[in-house]
Amino acid sequence: MSQGNEREPLIEAEDVQVSFGDHKVLRGLSVTINRGEVVCLIGGSGSGKSTFLRALLGLLEPVGGTIRIFGVDLLRADESRRAEIAQRMGMLFQHGALLGGLTAEENVALPLLLRTDVSSEMARNLARVRLAQVGLGHAVCNYPRELSGGMQKRAALARAVVHEPSLLFCDEPSSGLDPATVVAMDELMLRLRDDIGAALVVVTHNTSSVCRIADRVVCLREGTVAADGTVDEVRALGDPWIDGFFSEDRAPEQRGETMAEALGLVPMQVEGD
Ligand SMILES: Nc1ncnc2c1ncn2[C@@H]1O[C@H](COP(=O)(O)OP(=O)(O)OP(=O)(O)O)[C@@H](O)[C@H]1O
Ligand SMILES: [Mg+2]
């Protein structure tokens, strides 16, 4: 559901460069993401998708380029400004990252408990509301080990949105889930997007999910943007990797995390330059 003419950029990344030692992972990545948009980030394993999300979250420092979030230059903002921005973002990590020693309710309440302006009772109440929304109203007292993989993902999604972020990042929300749960996760993300009015950036290898939820697809390759457009626009480019991604003779619901491997796309390493 894009916002037509009333585009309000929430993320403006320009020429972003990230290196790990000599390994240049992002090599001048530029992309703009607007309020209310669902942008699916695709690309081979190791192409830098998670790294880009981490840079947007302020978890790692680019060596070059600019990132403006909510109009603020992230790399030049002071600590308190960065903390303010961080509070307006939510993240569903690639591996869920629920804390094993906390119940589902405590896990979901965590982003609110870290704030001084929300009481612990309010945080727990809001956590229960979000858990009910993701179909886990009955499991608020369960520990992560007592939840199935799909339930853990849904709990992690509840945690990512409990503070009503304006920007929600989801790193492979459907990996390892059965087809019905993938559809349910997609619907949940869209509902939460509508509910909160956030922009969603979703990293996924799941073709069906992309077709269901994406307003725009951004394809990363060799640390830069290889394609950026609607599903139809990027499919029309005739790019072999994108053609492979969308090819219909694969079982898309089954691909999950292993799809990149199925396409022979791993690892996409750029060595020593
Ligand atoms: N903290 C780190 N230290 C060193 N290298 C890293 C670090 N994080 C990522 N990399 C390297 O950066 C490259 C991109 O990694 P990234 O996790 O962003 O890939 P990805 O596109 O998310 O892949 P996948 O689809 O497998 O999750 C990889 O070669 C990886 O080894
Ligand atoms: Mg990743």
PDB file of C-alpha atoms and ligand atoms in Angstrom:
ATOM      1  CA  MET A   1       0.000   0.000   0.000  1.00  0.00           C
ATOM      2  CA  SER A   2       2.201   2.851  -1.158  1.00  0.00           C
ATOM      3  CA  GLN A   3       1.272   6.399  -0.386  1.00  0.00           C
ATOM      4  CA  GLY A   4       0.805   7.671  -3.929  1.00  0.00           C
ATOM      5  CA  ASN A   5       1.902  11.247  -4.337  1.00  0.00           C
ATOM      6  CA  GLU A   6       2.311  11.971  -0.644  1.00  0.00           C
ATOM      7  CA  ARG A   7       5.702  10.389  -0.304  1.00  0.00           C
ATOM      8  CA  GLU A   8       7.441  10.977   2.967  1.00  0.00           C
ATOM      9  CA  PRO A   9      10.938   9.520   2.981  1.00  0.00           C
ATOM     10  CA  LEU A  10      11.732   7.795   6.277  1.00  0.00           C
ATOM     11  CA  ILE A  11      15.048   6.346   5.118  1.00  0.00           C
ATOM     12  CA  GLU A  12      17.400   8.043   2.684  1.00  0.00           C
ATOM     13  CA  ALA A  13      20.577   6.013   2.243  1.00  0.00           C
ATOM     14  CA  GLU A  14      23.122   7.470  -0.124  1.00  0.00           C
ATOM     15  CA  ASP A  15      26.336   5.845  -1.287  1.00  0.00           C
ATOM     16  CA  VAL A  16      26.566   3.799   1.926  1.00  0.00           C
ATOM     17  CA  GLN A  17      29.811   1.880   2.324  1.00  0.00           C
ATOM     18  CA  VAL A  18      30.488  -0.751   4.989  1.00  0.00           C
ATOM     19  CA  SER A  19      33.671  -2.782   5.316  1.00  0.00           C
ATOM     20  CA  PHE A  20      34.814  -5.525   7.661  1.00  0.00           C
ATOM     21  CA  GLY A  21      38.578  -5.177   7.566  1.00  0.00           C
ATOM     22  CA  ASP A  22      39.521  -5.404   3.905  1.00  0.00           C
ATOM     23  CA  HIS A  23      36.208  -6.926   2.970  1.00  0.00           C
ATOM     24  CA  LYS A  24      34.005  -4.260   1.377  1.00  0.00           C
ATOM     25  CA  VAL A  25      30.461  -5.501   1.913  1.00  0.00           C
ATOM     26  CA  LEU A  26      28.421  -2.424   0.970  1.00  0.00           C
ATOM     27  CA  ARG A  27      30.031  -0.464  -1.835  1.00  0.00           C
ATOM     28  CA  GLY A  28      27.928   2.601  -2.425  1.00  0.00           C
ATOM     29  CA  LEU A  29      24.363   1.559  -1.681  1.00  0.00           C
ATOM     30  CA  SER A  30      21.636   4.147  -2.296  1.00  0.00           C
ATOM     31  CA  VAL A  31      17.950   3.641  -1.564  1.00  0.00           C
ATOM     32  CA  THR A  32      14.986   5.679  -0.293  1.00  0.00           C
ATOM     33  CA  ILE A  33      12.099   4.176   1.671  1.00  0.00           C
ATOM     34  CA  ASN A  34       8.868   6.069   2.267  1.00  0.00           C
ATOM     35  CA  ARG A  35       6.251   5.978   5.025  1.00  0.00           C
ATOM     36  CA  GLY A  36       3.744   3.170   4.632  1.00  0.00           C
ATOM     37  CA  GLU A  37       5.808   1.279   2.064  1.00  0.00           C
ATOM     38  CA  VAL A  38       6.641  -2.402   2.254  1.00  0.00           C
ATOM     39  CA  VAL A  39      10.056  -2.892   0.697  1.00  0.00           C
ATOM     40  CA  CYS A  40      11.407  -6.407   0.238  1.00  0.00           C
ATOM     41  CA  LEU A  41      15.172  -6.637   0.242  1.00  0.00           C
ATOM     42  CA  ILE A  42      16.402  -9.582  -1.784  1.00  0.00           C
ATOM     43  CA  GLY A  43      19.820 -10.781  -2.908  1.00  0.00           C
ATOM     44  CA  GLY A  44      22.158 -13.749  -2.659  1.00  0.00           C
ATOM     45  CA  SER A  45      23.387 -15.023   0.676  1.00  0.00           C
ATOM     46  CA  GLY A  46      26.239 -12.791   1.819  1.00  0.00           C
ATOM     47  CA  SER A  47      25.199  -9.907  -0.444  1.00  0.00           C
ATOM     48  CA  GLY A  48      24.884  -7.579   2.563  1.00  0.00           C
ATOM     49  CA  LYS A  49      21.162  -7.498   3.379  1.00  0.00           C
ATOM     50  CA  SER A  50      21.533  -8.011   7.131  1.00  0.00           C
ATOM     51  CA  THR A  51      24.549  -5.718   7.147  1.00  0.00           C
ATOM     52  CA  PHE A  52      22.478  -2.958   5.558  1.00  0.00           C
ATOM     53  CA  LEU A  53      19.737  -3.376   8.192  1.00  0.00           C
ATOM     54  CA  ARG A  54      22.358  -3.207  10.930  1.00  0.00           C
ATOM     55  CA  ALA A  55      23.700   0.019   9.450  1.00  0.00           C
ATOM     56  CA  LEU A  56      20.175   1.480   9.343  1.00  0.00           C
ATOM     57  CA  LEU A  57      19.667   0.493  12.976  1.00  0.00           C
ATOM     58  CA  GLY A  58      22.893   2.259  13.921  1.00  0.00           C
ATOM     59  CA  LEU A  59      24.447  -1.036  15.063  1.00  0.00           C
ATOM     60  CA  LEU A  60      27.474  -0.559  12.828  1.00  0.00           C
ATOM     61  CA  GLU A  61      29.216   2.452  11.380  1.00  0.00           C
ATOM     62  CA  PRO A  62      29.532   2.856   7.625  1.00  0.00           C
ATOM     63  CA  VAL A  63      32.923   4.045   6.425  1.00  0.00           C
ATOM     64  CA  GLY A  64      31.317   6.260   3.821  1.00  0.00           C
ATOM     65  CA  GLY A  65      28.043   7.720   2.565  1.00  0.00           C
ATOM     66  CA  THR A  66      25.076   9.155   4.449  1.00  0.00           C
ATOM     67  CA  ILE A  67      22.012   7.659   6.120  1.00  0.00           C
ATOM     68  CA  ARG A  68      19.142   9.979   6.928  1.00  0.00           C
ATOM     69  CA  ILE A  69      16.403   8.486   9.077  1.00  0.00           C
ATOM     70  CA  PHE A  70      13.314  10.588   9.798  1.00  0.00           C
ATOM     71  CA  GLY A  71      15.290  13.392   8.147  1.00  0.00           C
ATOM     72  CA  VAL A  72      18.168  13.138  10.650  1.00  0.00           C
ATOM     73  CA  ASP A  73      21.712  12.438   9.506  1.00  0.00           C
ATOM     74  CA  LEU A  74      22.310   9.279  11.561  1.00  0.00           C
ATOM     75  CA  LEU A  75      26.080   9.238  11.274  1.00  0.00           C
ATOM     76  CA  ARG A  76      26.467  12.790  12.473  1.00  0.00           C
ATOM     77  CA  ALA A  77      23.745  12.801  15.140  1.00  0.00           C
ATOM     78  CA  ASP A  78      24.698  12.843  18.828  1.00  0.00           C
ATOM     79  CA  GLU A  79      23.961   9.942  21.185  1.00  0.00           C
ATOM     80  CA  SER A  80      20.638  11.272  22.477  1.00  0.00           C
ATOM     81  CA  ARG A  81      19.341  11.917  18.953  1.00  0.00           C
ATOM     82  CA  ARG A  82      20.400   8.435  17.913  1.00  0.00           C
ATOM     83  CA  ALA A  83      18.641   6.963  20.941  1.00  0.00           C
ATOM     84  CA  GLU A  84      15.469   8.855  20.004  1.00  0.00           C
ATOM     85  CA  ILE A  85      15.643   7.469  16.484  1.00  0.00           C
ATOM     86  CA  ALA A  86      16.313   3.943  17.774  1.00  0.00           C
ATOM     87  CA  GLN A  87      13.133   4.128  19.846  1.00  0.00           C
ATOM     88  CA  ARG A  88      11.134   4.706  16.678  1.00  0.00           C
ATOM     89  CA  MET A  89      12.484   1.573  15.007  1.00  0.00           C
ATOM     90  CA  GLY A  90      11.629  -2.097  15.520  1.00  0.00           C
ATOM     91  CA  MET A  91      13.618  -5.120  14.449  1.00  0.00           C
ATOM     92  CA  LEU A  92      12.729  -8.759  13.969  1.00  0.00           C
ATOM     93  CA  PHE A  93      16.184 -10.363  13.949  1.00  0.00           C
ATOM     94  CA  GLN A  94      17.125 -13.128  11.518  1.00  0.00           C
ATOM     95  CA  HIS A  95      17.277 -15.670  14.331  1.00  0.00           C
ATOM     96  CA  GLY A  96      14.453 -14.375  16.506  1.00  0.00           C
ATOM     97  CA  ALA A  97      16.717 -13.524  19.423  1.00  0.00           C
ATOM     98  CA  LEU A  98      14.203 -14.039  22.219  1.00  0.00           C
ATOM     99  CA  LEU A  99      15.856 -14.162  25.630  1.00  0.00           C
ATOM    100  CA  GLY A 100      15.585 -17.715  26.969  1.00  0.00           C
ATOM    101  CA  GLY A 101      15.344 -16.701  30.617  1.00  0.00           C
ATOM    102  CA  LEU A 102      12.303 -14.474  30.071  1.00  0.00           C
ATOM    103  CA  THR A 103       8.680 -15.438  29.383  1.00  0.00           C
ATOM    104  CA  ALA A 104       7.002 -14.423  26.131  1.00  0.00           C
ATOM    105  CA  GLU A 105       5.361 -11.499  27.927  1.00  0.00           C
ATOM    106  CA  GLU A 106       8.633 -10.323  29.463  1.00  0.00           C
ATOM    107  CA  ASN A 107      10.416 -10.644  26.123  1.00  0.00           C
ATOM    108  CA  VAL A 108       7.778  -8.583  24.347  1.00  0.00           C
ATOM    109  CA  ALA A 109       7.642  -5.991  27.130  1.00  0.00           C
ATOM    110  CA  LEU A 110      11.425  -5.528  27.036  1.00  0.00           C
ATOM    111  CA  PRO A 111      11.636  -2.557  24.593  1.00  0.00           C
ATOM    112  CA  LEU A 112       9.133  -0.705  26.804  1.00  0.00           C
ATOM    113  CA  LEU A 113      10.785  -1.684  30.084  1.00  0.00           C
ATOM    114  CA  LEU A 114      13.955   0.006  28.852  1.00  0.00           C
ATOM    115  CA  ARG A 115      12.068   3.297  28.659  1.00  0.00           C
ATOM    116  CA  THR A 116      11.573   5.599  31.577  1.00  0.00           C
ATOM    117  CA  ASP A 117       8.211   6.964  30.444  1.00  0.00           C
ATOM    118  CA  VAL A 118       6.328   3.636  30.557  1.00  0.00           C
ATOM    119  CA  SER A 119       5.473   1.869  33.817  1.00  0.00           C
ATOM    120  CA  SER A 120       6.234  -1.816  34.105  1.00  0.00           C
ATOM    121  CA  GLU A 121       2.518  -2.597  34.459  1.00  0.00           C
ATOM    122  CA  MET A 122       1.734  -0.660  31.280  1.00  0.00           C
ATOM    123  CA  ALA A 123       4.597  -2.422  29.475  1.00  0.00           C
ATOM    124  CA  ARG A 124       3.220  -5.828  30.448  1.00  0.00           C
ATOM    125  CA  ASN A 125      -0.313  -4.876  29.447  1.00  0.00           C
ATOM    126  CA  LEU A 126       0.839  -3.685  26.031  1.00  0.00           C
ATOM    127  CA  ALA A 127       2.921  -6.839  25.628  1.00  0.00           C
ATOM    128  CA  ARG A 128      -0.156  -8.975  26.284  1.00  0.00           C
ATOM    129  CA  VAL A 129      -2.149  -6.993  23.698  1.00  0.00           C
ATOM    130  CA  ARG A 130       0.531  -7.532  21.042  1.00  0.00           C
ATOM    131  CA  LEU A 131       0.897 -11.206  21.913  1.00  0.00           C
ATOM    132  CA  ALA A 132      -2.866 -11.635  21.524  1.00  0.00           C
ATOM    133  CA  GLN A 133      -2.642  -9.916  18.126  1.00  0.00           C
ATOM    134  CA  VAL A 134      -0.114 -12.476  16.914  1.00  0.00           C
ATOM    135  CA  GLY A 135      -2.258 -15.333  18.234  1.00  0.00           C
ATOM    136  CA  LEU A 136      -0.223 -15.990  21.360  1.00  0.00           C
ATOM    137  CA  GLY A 137      -2.639 -14.742  23.992  1.00  0.00           C
ATOM    138  CA  HIS A 138      -2.566 -18.198  25.562  1.00  0.00           C
ATOM    139  CA  ALA A 139       1.227 -18.354  25.736  1.00  0.00           C
ATOM    140  CA  VAL A 140       2.169 -15.168  27.579  1.00  0.00           C
ATOM    141  CA  CYS A 141       3.718 -17.120  30.470  1.00  0.00           C
ATOM    142  CA  ASN A 142       5.622 -19.575  28.282  1.00  0.00           C
ATOM    143  CA  TYR A 143       9.380 -19.476  27.919  1.00  0.00           C
ATOM    144  CA  PRO A 144      10.859 -19.490  24.380  1.00  0.00           C
ATOM    145  CA  ARG A 145      11.879 -23.165  24.712  1.00  0.00           C
ATOM    146  CA  GLU A 146       8.206 -24.003  25.242  1.00  0.00           C
ATOM    147  CA  LEU A 147       7.191 -22.314  21.968  1.00  0.00           C
ATOM    148  CA  SER A 148       7.393 -23.776  18.455  1.00  0.00           C
ATOM    149  CA  GLY A 149       9.612 -22.077  15.864  1.00  0.00           C
ATOM    150  CA  GLY A 150       6.626 -20.297  14.310  1.00  0.00           C
ATOM    151  CA  MET A 151       5.379 -19.177  17.713  1.00  0.00           C
ATOM    152  CA  GLN A 152       8.831 -17.811  18.544  1.00  0.00           C
ATOM    153  CA  LYS A 153       8.851 -15.820  15.295  1.00  0.00           C
ATOM    154  CA  ARG A 154       5.413 -14.421  16.091  1.00  0.00           C
ATOM    155  CA  ALA A 155       6.535 -13.501  19.615  1.00  0.00           C
ATOM    156  CA  ALA A 156       9.616 -11.806  18.130  1.00  0.00           C
ATOM    157  CA  LEU A 157       7.321  -9.883  15.763  1.00  0.00           C
ATOM    158  CA  ALA A 158       5.169  -8.800  18.725  1.00  0.00           C
ATOM    159  CA  ARG A 159       8.327  -7.564  20.461  1.00  0.00           C
ATOM    160  CA  ALA A 160       9.461  -5.699  17.342  1.00  0.00           C
ATOM    161  CA  VAL A 161       6.218  -3.693  17.210  1.00  0.00           C
ATOM    162  CA  VAL A 162       5.280  -3.318  20.886  1.00  0.00           C
ATOM    163  CA  HIS A 163       6.536   0.275  21.009  1.00  0.00           C
ATOM    164  CA  GLU A 164       4.719   1.133  17.741  1.00  0.00           C
ATOM    165  CA  PRO A 165       7.783   1.909  15.636  1.00  0.00           C
ATOM    166  CA  SER A 166       7.573   4.080  12.536  1.00  0.00           C
ATOM    167  CA  LEU A 167      10.079   1.797  10.872  1.00  0.00           C
ATOM    168  CA  LEU A 168       9.960  -1.968  11.139  1.00  0.00           C
ATOM    169  CA  PHE A 169      12.791  -4.183   9.899  1.00  0.00           C
ATOM    170  CA  CYS A 170      12.225  -7.921   9.525  1.00  0.00           C
ATOM    171  CA  ASP A 171      15.170 -10.144   8.654  1.00  0.00           C
ATOM    172  CA  GLU A 172      13.879 -13.368   7.093  1.00  0.00           C
ATOM    173  CA  PRO A 173      10.633 -13.552   9.069  1.00  0.00           C
ATOM    174  CA  SER A 174       9.464 -16.623   7.168  1.00  0.00           C
ATOM    175  CA  SER A 175      12.584 -18.789   7.170  1.00  0.00           C
ATOM    176  CA  GLY A 176      11.976 -22.235   8.601  1.00  0.00           C
ATOM    177  CA  LEU A 177       8.204 -21.807   8.778  1.00  0.00           C
ATOM    178  CA  ASP A 178       5.558 -23.991   7.145  1.00  0.00           C
ATOM    179  CA  PRO A 179       3.624 -22.441   4.217  1.00  0.00           C
ATOM    180  CA  ALA A 180       0.504 -21.627   6.232  1.00  0.00           C
ATOM    181  CA  THR A 181       2.547 -19.900   8.934  1.00  0.00           C
ATOM    182  CA  VAL A 182       4.433 -17.935   6.265  1.00  0.00           C
ATOM    183  CA  VAL A 183       1.116 -16.587   4.962  1.00  0.00           C
ATOM    184  CA  ALA A 184       0.007 -15.831   8.518  1.00  0.00           C
ATOM    185  CA  MET A 185       3.258 -13.941   9.220  1.00  0.00           C
ATOM    186  CA  ASP A 186       2.823 -11.926   6.023  1.00  0.00           C
ATOM    187  CA  GLU A 187      -0.719 -11.004   6.987  1.00  0.00           C
ATOM    188  CA  LEU A 188       0.396 -10.065  10.461  1.00  0.00           C
ATOM    189  CA  MET A 189       3.148  -7.808   9.166  1.00  0.00           C
ATOM    190  CA  LEU A 190       0.747  -6.066   6.801  1.00  0.00           C
ATOM    191  CA  ARG A 191      -1.865  -5.669   9.529  1.00  0.00           C
ATOM    192  CA  LEU A 192       0.691  -4.228  11.927  1.00  0.00           C
ATOM    193  CA  ARG A 193       1.956  -1.916   9.188  1.00  0.00           C
ATOM    194  CA  ASP A 194      -1.602  -0.644   8.652  1.00  0.00           C
ATOM    195  CA  ASP A 195      -2.193  -0.439  12.395  1.00  0.00           C
ATOM    196  CA  ILE A 196       0.984   1.518  13.152  1.00  0.00           C
ATOM    197  CA  GLY A 197       1.422   3.265   9.799  1.00  0.00           C
ATOM    198  CA  ALA A 198       5.049   2.146   9.676  1.00  0.00           C
ATOM    199  CA  ALA A 199       7.304   1.471   6.731  1.00  0.00           C
ATOM    200  CA  LEU A 200       8.427  -2.149   6.531  1.00  0.00           C
ATOM    201  CA  VAL A 201      11.768  -3.379   5.253  1.00  0.00           C
ATOM    202  CA  VAL A 202      11.626  -7.150   4.918  1.00  0.00           C
ATOM    203  CA  VAL A 203      14.630  -9.283   3.996  1.00  0.00           C
ATOM    204  CA  THR A 204      13.360 -12.497   2.480  1.00  0.00           C
ATOM    205  CA  HIS A 205      14.289 -15.393   0.209  1.00  0.00           C
ATOM    206  CA  ASN A 206      10.630 -16.371  -0.060  1.00  0.00           C
ATOM    207  CA  THR A 207       9.233 -15.557  -3.515  1.00  0.00           C
ATOM    208  CA  SER A 208       5.592 -15.951  -2.514  1.00  0.00           C
ATOM    209  CA  SER A 209       6.031 -13.531   0.358  1.00  0.00           C
ATOM    210  CA  VAL A 210       7.601 -10.962  -1.945  1.00  0.00           C
ATOM    211  CA  CYS A 211       4.670 -11.274  -4.365  1.00  0.00           C
ATOM    212  CA  ARG A 212       2.168 -10.993  -1.501  1.00  0.00           C
ATOM    213  CA  ILE A 213       3.557  -8.074   0.456  1.00  0.00           C
ATOM    214  CA  ALA A 214       6.043  -5.985  -1.562  1.00  0.00           C
ATOM    215  CA  ASP A 215       5.203  -2.513  -2.790  1.00  0.00           C
ATOM    216  CA  ARG A 216       8.804  -2.400  -3.939  1.00  0.00           C
ATOM    217  CA  VAL A 217      11.636  -4.851  -4.356  1.00  0.00           C
ATOM    218  CA  VAL A 218      15.251  -3.823  -3.848  1.00  0.00           C
ATOM    219  CA  CYS A 219      17.822  -6.353  -5.022  1.00  0.00           C
ATOM    220  CA  LEU A 220      21.357  -6.157  -3.587  1.00  0.00           C
ATOM    221  CA  ARG A 221      24.365  -7.451  -5.441  1.00  0.00           C
ATOM    222  CA  GLU A 222      28.055  -6.880  -4.883  1.00  0.00           C
ATOM    223  CA  GLY A 223      27.287  -4.340  -2.207  1.00  0.00           C
ATOM    224  CA  THR A 224      25.107  -2.119  -4.306  1.00  0.00           C
ATOM    225  CA  VAL A 225      21.518  -1.904  -5.596  1.00  0.00           C
ATOM    226  CA  ALA A 226      21.139  -4.082  -8.692  1.00  0.00           C
ATOM    227  CA  ALA A 227      17.391  -3.419  -9.081  1.00  0.00           C
ATOM    228  CA  ASP A 228      14.741  -1.250  -7.420  1.00  0.00           C
ATOM    229  CA  GLY A 229      11.078  -1.239  -8.447  1.00  0.00           C
ATOM    230  CA  THR A 230       7.749  -3.009  -8.171  1.00  0.00           C
ATOM    231  CA  VAL A 231       7.680  -6.785  -8.575  1.00  0.00           C
ATOM    232  CA  ASP A 232       6.598  -6.333 -12.202  1.00  0.00           C
ATOM    233  CA  GLU A 233       9.293  -3.737 -12.872  1.00  0.00           C
ATOM    234  CA  VAL A 234      12.156  -5.796 -11.501  1.00  0.00           C
ATOM    235  CA  ARG A 235      10.887  -8.947 -13.232  1.00  0.00           C
ATOM    236  CA  ALA A 236      10.832  -7.081 -16.543  1.00  0.00           C
ATOM    237  CA  LEU A 237      14.568  -6.330 -16.312  1.00  0.00           C
ATOM    238  CA  GLY A 238      15.534  -9.760 -17.631  1.00  0.00           C
ATOM    239  CA  ASP A 239      18.176 -10.123 -14.929  1.00  0.00           C
ATOM    240  CA  PRO A 240      19.131 -13.825 -14.651  1.00  0.00           C
ATOM    241  CA  TRP A 241      19.374 -13.794 -10.844  1.00  0.00           C
ATOM    242  CA  ILE A 242      15.987 -12.091 -10.501  1.00  0.00           C
ATOM    243  CA  ASP A 243      14.482 -14.457 -13.089  1.00  0.00           C
ATOM    244  CA  GLY A 244      15.784 -17.358 -10.987  1.00  0.00           C
ATOM    245  CA  PHE A 245      14.350 -15.850  -7.826  1.00  0.00           C
ATOM    246  CA  PHE A 246      10.883 -15.583  -9.348  1.00  0.00           C
ATOM    247  CA  SER A 247      10.992 -18.748 -11.454  1.00  0.00           C
ATOM    248  CA  GLU A 248       7.796 -20.707 -11.080  1.00  0.00           C
ATOM    249  CA  ASP A 249       9.161 -24.211 -11.340  1.00  0.00           C
ATOM    250  CA  ARG A 250      10.474 -24.057  -7.792  1.00  0.00           C
ATOM    251  CA  ALA A 251       8.368 -24.673  -4.721  1.00  0.00           C
ATOM    252  CA  PRO A 252       8.478 -21.127  -3.416  1.00  0.00           C
ATOM    253  CA  GLU A 253       6.786 -21.778  -0.100  1.00  0.00           C
ATOM    254  CA  GLN A 254       9.403 -24.392   0.656  1.00  0.00           C
ATOM    255  CA  ARG A 255      12.426 -22.279  -0.131  1.00  0.00           C
ATOM    256  CA  GLY A 256      12.850 -20.418   3.087  1.00  0.00           C
ATOM    257  CA  GLU A 257      16.459 -19.985   4.060  1.00  0.00           C
ATOM    258  CA  THR A 258      17.778 -22.580   1.684  1.00  0.00           C
ATOM    259  CA  MET A 259      16.574 -20.972  -1.514  1.00  0.00           C
ATOM    260  CA  ALA A 260      19.808 -19.083  -2.136  1.00  0.00           C
ATOM    261  CA  GLU A 261      21.657 -22.353  -1.806  1.00  0.00           C
ATOM    262  CA  ALA A 262      19.156 -24.058  -4.119  1.00  0.00           C
ATOM    263  CA  LEU A 263      19.993 -21.428  -6.707  1.00  0.00           C
ATOM    264  CA  GLY A 264      23.721 -21.945  -6.213  1.00  0.00           C
ATOM    265  CA  LEU A 265      24.195 -18.406  -4.984  1.00  0.00           C
ATOM    266  CA  VAL A 266      26.244 -18.991  -1.882  1.00  0.00           C
ATOM    267  CA  PRO A 267      28.560 -17.709  -0.780  1.00  0.00           C
ATOM    268  CA  MET A 268      28.810 -14.390  -2.544  1.00  0.00           C
ATOM    269  CA  GLN A 269      32.174 -13.386  -1.117  1.00  0.00           C
ATOM    270  CA  VAL A 270      34.262 -10.518  -2.349  1.00  0.00           C
ATOM    271  CA  GLU A 271      37.762 -11.339  -1.287  1.00  0.00           C
ATOM    272  CA  GLY A 272      40.562  -9.000  -0.353  1.00  0.00           C
ATOM    273  CA  ASP A 273      39.962  -5.850  -2.378  1.00  0.00           C
TER     274      ASP A 273
HETATM  275  N1  LIG B   1      30.489  -8.734  11.931  1.00  0.00           N
HETATM  276  C1  LIG B   1      31.049  -9.153  10.787  1.00  0.00           C
HETATM  277  N2  LIG B   1      32.373  -9.314  10.678  1.00  0.00           N
HETATM  278  C2  LIG B   1      32.960  -9.704   9.530  1.00  0.00           C
HETATM  279  N3  LIG B   1      32.280  -9.980   8.392  1.00  0.00           N
HETATM  280  C3  LIG B   1      30.944  -9.826   8.439  1.00  0.00           C
HETATM  281  C4  LIG B   1      30.261  -9.410   9.633  1.00  0.00           C
HETATM  282  N4  LIG B   1      28.938  -9.352   9.355  1.00  0.00           N
HETATM  283  C5  LIG B   1      28.804  -9.724   8.073  1.00  0.00           C
HETATM  284  N5  LIG B   1      29.997 -10.008   7.519  1.00  0.00           N
HETATM  285  C6  LIG B   1      30.240 -10.410   6.126  1.00  0.00           C
HETATM  286  O1  LIG B   1      29.514  -9.518   5.293  1.00  0.00           O
HETATM  287  C7  LIG B   1      28.960 -10.211   4.198  1.00  0.00           C
HETATM  288  C8  LIG B   1      27.477  -9.910   4.148  1.00  0.00           C
HETATM  289  O2  LIG B   1      26.854 -10.511   5.270  1.00  0.00           O
HETATM  290  P1  LIG B   1      25.294 -10.351   5.549  1.00  0.00           P
HETATM  291  O3  LIG B   1      25.011 -11.038   6.835  1.00  0.00           O
HETATM  292  O4  LIG B   1      24.938  -8.927   5.447  1.00  0.00           O
HETATM  293  O5  LIG B   1      24.669 -11.150   4.323  1.00  0.00           O
HETATM  294  P2  LIG B   1      23.135 -11.425   3.949  1.00  0.00           P
HETATM  295  O6  LIG B   1      22.880 -10.816   2.625  1.00  0.00           O
HETATM  296  O7  LIG B   1      22.282 -11.031   5.099  1.00  0.00           O
HETATM  297  O8  LIG B   1      23.160 -13.020   3.778  1.00  0.00           O
HETATM  298  P3  LIG B   1      22.052 -14.141   4.189  1.00  0.00           P
HETATM  299  O9  LIG B   1      21.011 -14.135   3.101  1.00  0.00           O
HETATM  300  O10 LIG B   1      22.847 -15.400   4.190  1.00  0.00           O
HETATM  301  O11 LIG B   1      21.518 -13.810   5.549  1.00  0.00           O
HETATM  302  C9  LIG B   1      29.308 -11.683   4.373  1.00  0.00           C
HETATM  303  O12 LIG B   1      30.404 -11.993   3.568  1.00  0.00           O
HETATM  304  C10 LIG B   1      29.671 -11.790   5.842  1.00  0.00           C
HETATM  305  O13 LIG B   1      30.642 -12.776   6.040  1.00  0.00           O
HETATM  306 MG    MG B   2      21.123 -12.085   6.487  1.00  0.00          MG
END
